[in-house]
Amino acid sequence: MTCEVQDRLQSKRRDCDVMRGKDTGEHNESTYFKDRVALPYSGFAMQKLMKDLTDIDPDIEWKAINTLSDGVIINSILSQGSISGYAFVRKITNVFLRKRYKILETTKEEINVLLEIFIMIAMYMNGAKYILKSDQFVKALYEMIENGEENSSKAAEILAFATREYDDVFYLQEHYNAIRKLARILRRNVRAYSNPSALYRHLQWLLETFPDVGVKEGLFEILFTRIKNRACNFHKYDLKCFVLLLRCPAGQKRFAVIDGIKEIYDILVDPNRKLDSYENVVYAIMTAMFTKKIVLRCSQFVDLPRLITQLAKDSKETIMQLYCFQALHMLTDMPRVKRYMKTNCFQILQQISCEDTVNEKRKSELLYKLNREIYHTSGLRLENRKPVDIVMETRSRSYGEEGHIALRRL
């Protein structure tokens, strides 16, 4: 540092310029207000923005886009009405498609801002319906994801928000065959380290309604390969989608053929890779056991009930704890597993504290089922049977030494 610079800094310190934010050095001028439209008050703001959005001048168009992304779309009172009242989605879609396919000059920043606007539109109640009606726009979103473009994660975010309602899920599958598109995207690089998390959320909404279509399109093999390869966060995304495929007969049959429960068990006992959450692992075991063949296969893993019991004890996640109780309840249908659990898991289960009422109820049913004899077939009770003393008159014995009959204890 030169003496001249030191003197300048010292003089600033003496004058308190630095502390008071009065630095006299040159700064780049902010373009925030230059890049935005000066809006009128009242309801004429949206009309002006819609007019500027279709302007021939690119500077005016850019100002309108920035203004929309900053405050107008976030304002629920303005945006909810504007989405349906000003043909807003159609106009902004036309702007995006013209810039996307290079009909107009564009920059990465403009594409970014436009996609952020679409994300906010998709979050509103009626926004997704208008987005899905634009065939070219939806195809462009899938194309961006398939090509692995820079903004593919934002495209997946739009699709994830646009498929939260069942009506939208049916519309997307029937008009765009969305599951086939997603299968093609994942198949292009099965060994990819990771995919956008929003892409999996989008896939989960679809597979929840159409698991049989997912199996038919080859997603069973794709997701199982990624699980075997232990892809990044496979237990959060790939495994959750894979479990949804087990909710149809075709998925159950394939799972039994490939001995999928062995792979799930290996994940549970893997000492080299501890997962931050085993919720989907237990969910997979619980869902798979809806067939007798898988229940029989689970009974061959002797320590499986103890492992699930320990997870139920250590878990602070309400849903995962409920999955554990349900899985244990289904395992007790096997007599040998029931005997093992009664000896090794019963006391641990009694000590588990449940914060949720549903979990406590399911735990009570599990404990009662373990207490019953194997041949006992009556309905389950929420509480253990308590001994009851029956008061009855004593009477002399009719034979032998004098005495009285003791009271019965049930």
JSON list of C-alpha atoms in Angstrom, two decimals, residues 141-148 152 156 159 177-207 213-215 217-227 229 231-234 237-245:
[
{"chain": "A", "resi": 141, "resn": "LEU", "atom": "CA", "xyz": [-40.00, -27.11, -20.55]},
{"chain": "A", "resi": 142, "resn": "TYR", "atom": "CA", "xyz": [-39.49, -30.84, -21.11]},
{"chain": "A", "resi": 143, "resn": "GLU", "atom": "CA", "xyz": [-37.01, -30.06, -23.88]},
{"chain": "A", "resi": 144, "resn": "MET", "atom": "CA", "xyz": [-34.94, -27.89, -21.52]},
{"chain": "A", "resi": 145, "resn": "ILE", "atom": "CA", "xyz": [-34.82, -30.67, -18.92]},
{"chain": "A", "resi": 146, "resn": "GLU", "atom": "CA", "xyz": [-33.97, -33.35, -21.49]},
{"chain": "A", "resi": 147, "resn": "ASN", "atom": "CA", "xyz": [-31.12, -31.28, -22.95]},
{"chain": "A", "resi": 148, "resn": "GLY", "atom": "CA", "xyz": [-29.75, -30.54, -19.49]},
{"chain": "A", "resi": 152, "resn": "SER", "atom": "CA", "xyz": [-33.54, -27.02, -16.41]},
{"chain": "A", "resi": 156, "resn": "ALA", "atom": "CA", "xyz": [-38.75, -28.72, -13.48]},
{"chain": "A", "resi": 159, "resn": "LEU", "atom": "CA", "xyz": [-43.87, -28.52, -13.83]},
{"chain": "A", "resi": 177, "resn": "ASN", "atom": "CA", "xyz": [-47.89, -38.39, -21.97]},
{"chain": "A", "resi": 178, "resn": "ALA", "atom": "CA", "xyz": [-45.71, -36.87, -19.25]},
{"chain": "A", "resi": 179, "resn": "ILE", "atom": "CA", "xyz": [-44.54, -40.17, -17.74]},
{"chain": "A", "resi": 180, "resn": "ARG", "atom": "CA", "xyz": [-43.06, -41.29, -21.05]},
{"chain": "A", "resi": 181, "resn": "LYS", "atom": "CA", "xyz": [-41.22, -37.97, -21.36]},
{"chain": "A", "resi": 182, "resn": "LEU", "atom": "CA", "xyz": [-39.81, -38.31, -17.84]},
{"chain": "A", "resi": 183, "resn": "ALA", "atom": "CA", "xyz": [-38.78, -41.92, -18.46]},
{"chain": "A", "resi": 184, "resn": "ARG", "atom": "CA", "xyz": [-36.92, -40.82, -21.58]},
{"chain": "A", "resi": 185, "resn": "ILE", "atom": "CA", "xyz": [-35.19, -38.03, -19.62]},
{"chain": "A", "resi": 186, "resn": "LEU", "atom": "CA", "xyz": [-34.01, -40.39, -16.85]},
{"chain": "A", "resi": 187, "resn": "ARG", "atom": "CA", "xyz": [-33.06, -43.15, -19.31]},
{"chain": "A", "resi": 188, "resn": "ARG", "atom": "CA", "xyz": [-30.65, -40.88, -21.21]},
{"chain": "A", "resi": 189, "resn": "ASN", "atom": "CA", "xyz": [-28.25, -40.98, -18.28]},
{"chain": "A", "resi": 190, "resn": "VAL", "atom": "CA", "xyz": [-29.26, -43.61, -15.75]},
{"chain": "A", "resi": 191, "resn": "ARG", "atom": "CA", "xyz": [-25.96, -43.26, -13.91]},
{"chain": "A", "resi": 192, "resn": "ALA", "atom": "CA", "xyz": [-26.18, -39.47, -13.57]},
{"chain": "A", "resi": 193, "resn": "TYR", "atom": "CA", "xyz": [-24.95, -38.35, -10.16]},
{"chain": "A", "resi": 194, "resn": "SER", "atom": "CA", "xyz": [-28.08, -36.29, -9.54]},
{"chain": "A", "resi": 195, "resn": "ASN", "atom": "CA", "xyz": [-31.17, -34.81, -11.16]},
{"chain": "A", "resi": 196, "resn": "PRO", "atom": "CA", "xyz": [-33.17, -31.70, -10.16]},
{"chain": "A", "resi": 197, "resn": "SER", "atom": "CA", "xyz": [-35.16, -32.42, -7.01]},
{"chain": "A", "resi": 198, "resn": "ALA", "atom": "CA", "xyz": [-38.21, -30.70, -8.56]},
{"chain": "A", "resi": 199, "resn": "LEU", "atom": "CA", "xyz": [-38.11, -33.27, -11.36]},
{"chain": "A", "resi": 200, "resn": "TYR", "atom": "CA", "xyz": [-38.69, -36.04, -8.81]},
{"chain": "A", "resi": 201, "resn": "ARG", "atom": "CA", "xyz": [-41.52, -34.11, -7.15]},
{"chain": "A", "resi": 202, "resn": "HIS", "atom": "CA", "xyz": [-43.15, -33.79, -10.54]},
{"chain": "A", "resi": 203, "resn": "LEU", "atom": "CA", "xyz": [-42.67, -37.52, -11.14]},
{"chain": "A", "resi": 204, "resn": "GLN", "atom": "CA", "xyz": [-44.08, -38.44, -7.72]},
{"chain": "A", "resi": 205, "resn": "TRP", "atom": "CA", "xyz": [-47.36, -36.63, -8.40]},
{"chain": "A", "resi": 206, "resn": "LEU", "atom": "CA", "xyz": [-47.72, -38.56, -11.64]},
{"chain": "A", "resi": 207, "resn": "LEU", "atom": "CA", "xyz": [-46.74, -41.99, -10.27]},
{"chain": "A", "resi": 213, "resn": "VAL", "atom": "CA", "xyz": [-48.02, -46.54, -16.58]},
{"chain": "A", "resi": 214, "resn": "GLY", "atom": "CA", "xyz": [-44.67, -45.90, -14.88]},
{"chain": "A", "resi": 215, "resn": "VAL", "atom": "CA", "xyz": [-43.91, -49.63, -14.78]},
{"chain": "A", "resi": 217, "resn": "GLU", "atom": "CA", "xyz": [-42.61, -47.12, -19.49]},
{"chain": "A", "resi": 218, "resn": "GLY", "atom": "CA", "xyz": [-39.58, -48.76, -17.82]},
{"chain": "A", "resi": 219, "resn": "LEU", "atom": "CA", "xyz": [-39.24, -46.54, -14.75]},
{"chain": "A", "resi": 220, "resn": "PHE", "atom": "CA", "xyz": [-39.07, -49.61, -12.48]},
{"chain": "A", "resi": 221, "resn": "GLU", "atom": "CA", "xyz": [-35.74, -50.72, -13.98]},
{"chain": "A", "resi": 222, "resn": "ILE", "atom": "CA", "xyz": [-34.37, -47.17, -14.26]},
{"chain": "A", "resi": 223, "resn": "LEU", "atom": "CA", "xyz": [-35.05, -46.25, -10.63]},
{"chain": "A", "resi": 224, "resn": "PHE", "atom": "CA", "xyz": [-33.90, -49.62, -9.28]},
{"chain": "A", "resi": 225, "resn": "THR", "atom": "CA", "xyz": [-30.59, -49.21, -11.13]},
{"chain": "A", "resi": 226, "resn": "ARG", "atom": "CA", "xyz": [-30.09, -45.79, -9.56]},
{"chain": "A", "resi": 227, "resn": "ILE", "atom": "CA", "xyz": [-30.88, -47.22, -6.11]},
{"chain": "A", "resi": 229, "resn": "ASN", "atom": "CA", "xyz": [-25.73, -47.51, -7.72]},
{"chain": "A", "resi": 231, "resn": "ALA", "atom": "CA", "xyz": [-26.99, -42.16, -6.60]},
{"chain": "A", "resi": 232, "resn": "CYS", "atom": "CA", "xyz": [-26.89, -38.83, -4.79]},
{"chain": "A", "resi": 233, "resn": "ASN", "atom": "CA", "xyz": [-29.81, -38.58, -2.32]},
{"chain": "A", "resi": 234, "resn": "PHE", "atom": "CA", "xyz": [-31.30, -41.77, -3.80]},
{"chain": "A", "resi": 237, "resn": "TYR", "atom": "CA", "xyz": [-35.92, -39.05, -4.47]},
{"chain": "A", "resi": 238, "resn": "ASP", "atom": "CA", "xyz": [-35.31, -42.25, -6.45]},
{"chain": "A", "resi": 239, "resn": "LEU", "atom": "CA", "xyz": [-36.49, -44.56, -3.66]},
{"chain": "A", "resi": 240, "resn": "LYS", "atom": "CA", "xyz": [-39.68, -42.56, -3.03]},
{"chain": "A", "resi": 241, "resn": "CYS", "atom": "CA", "xyz": [-40.64, -42.76, -6.72]},
{"chain": "A", "resi": 242, "resn": "PHE", "atom": "CA", "xyz": [-39.70, -46.45, -6.80]},
{"chain": "A", "resi": 243, "resn": "VAL", "atom": "CA", "xyz": [-41.98, -47.24, -3.85]},
{"chain": "A", "resi": 244, "resn": "LEU", "atom": "CA", "xyz": [-44.92, -45.61, -5.63]},
{"chain": "A", "resi": 245, "resn": "LEU", "atom": "CA", "xyz": [-44.47, -48.16, -8.43]}
]
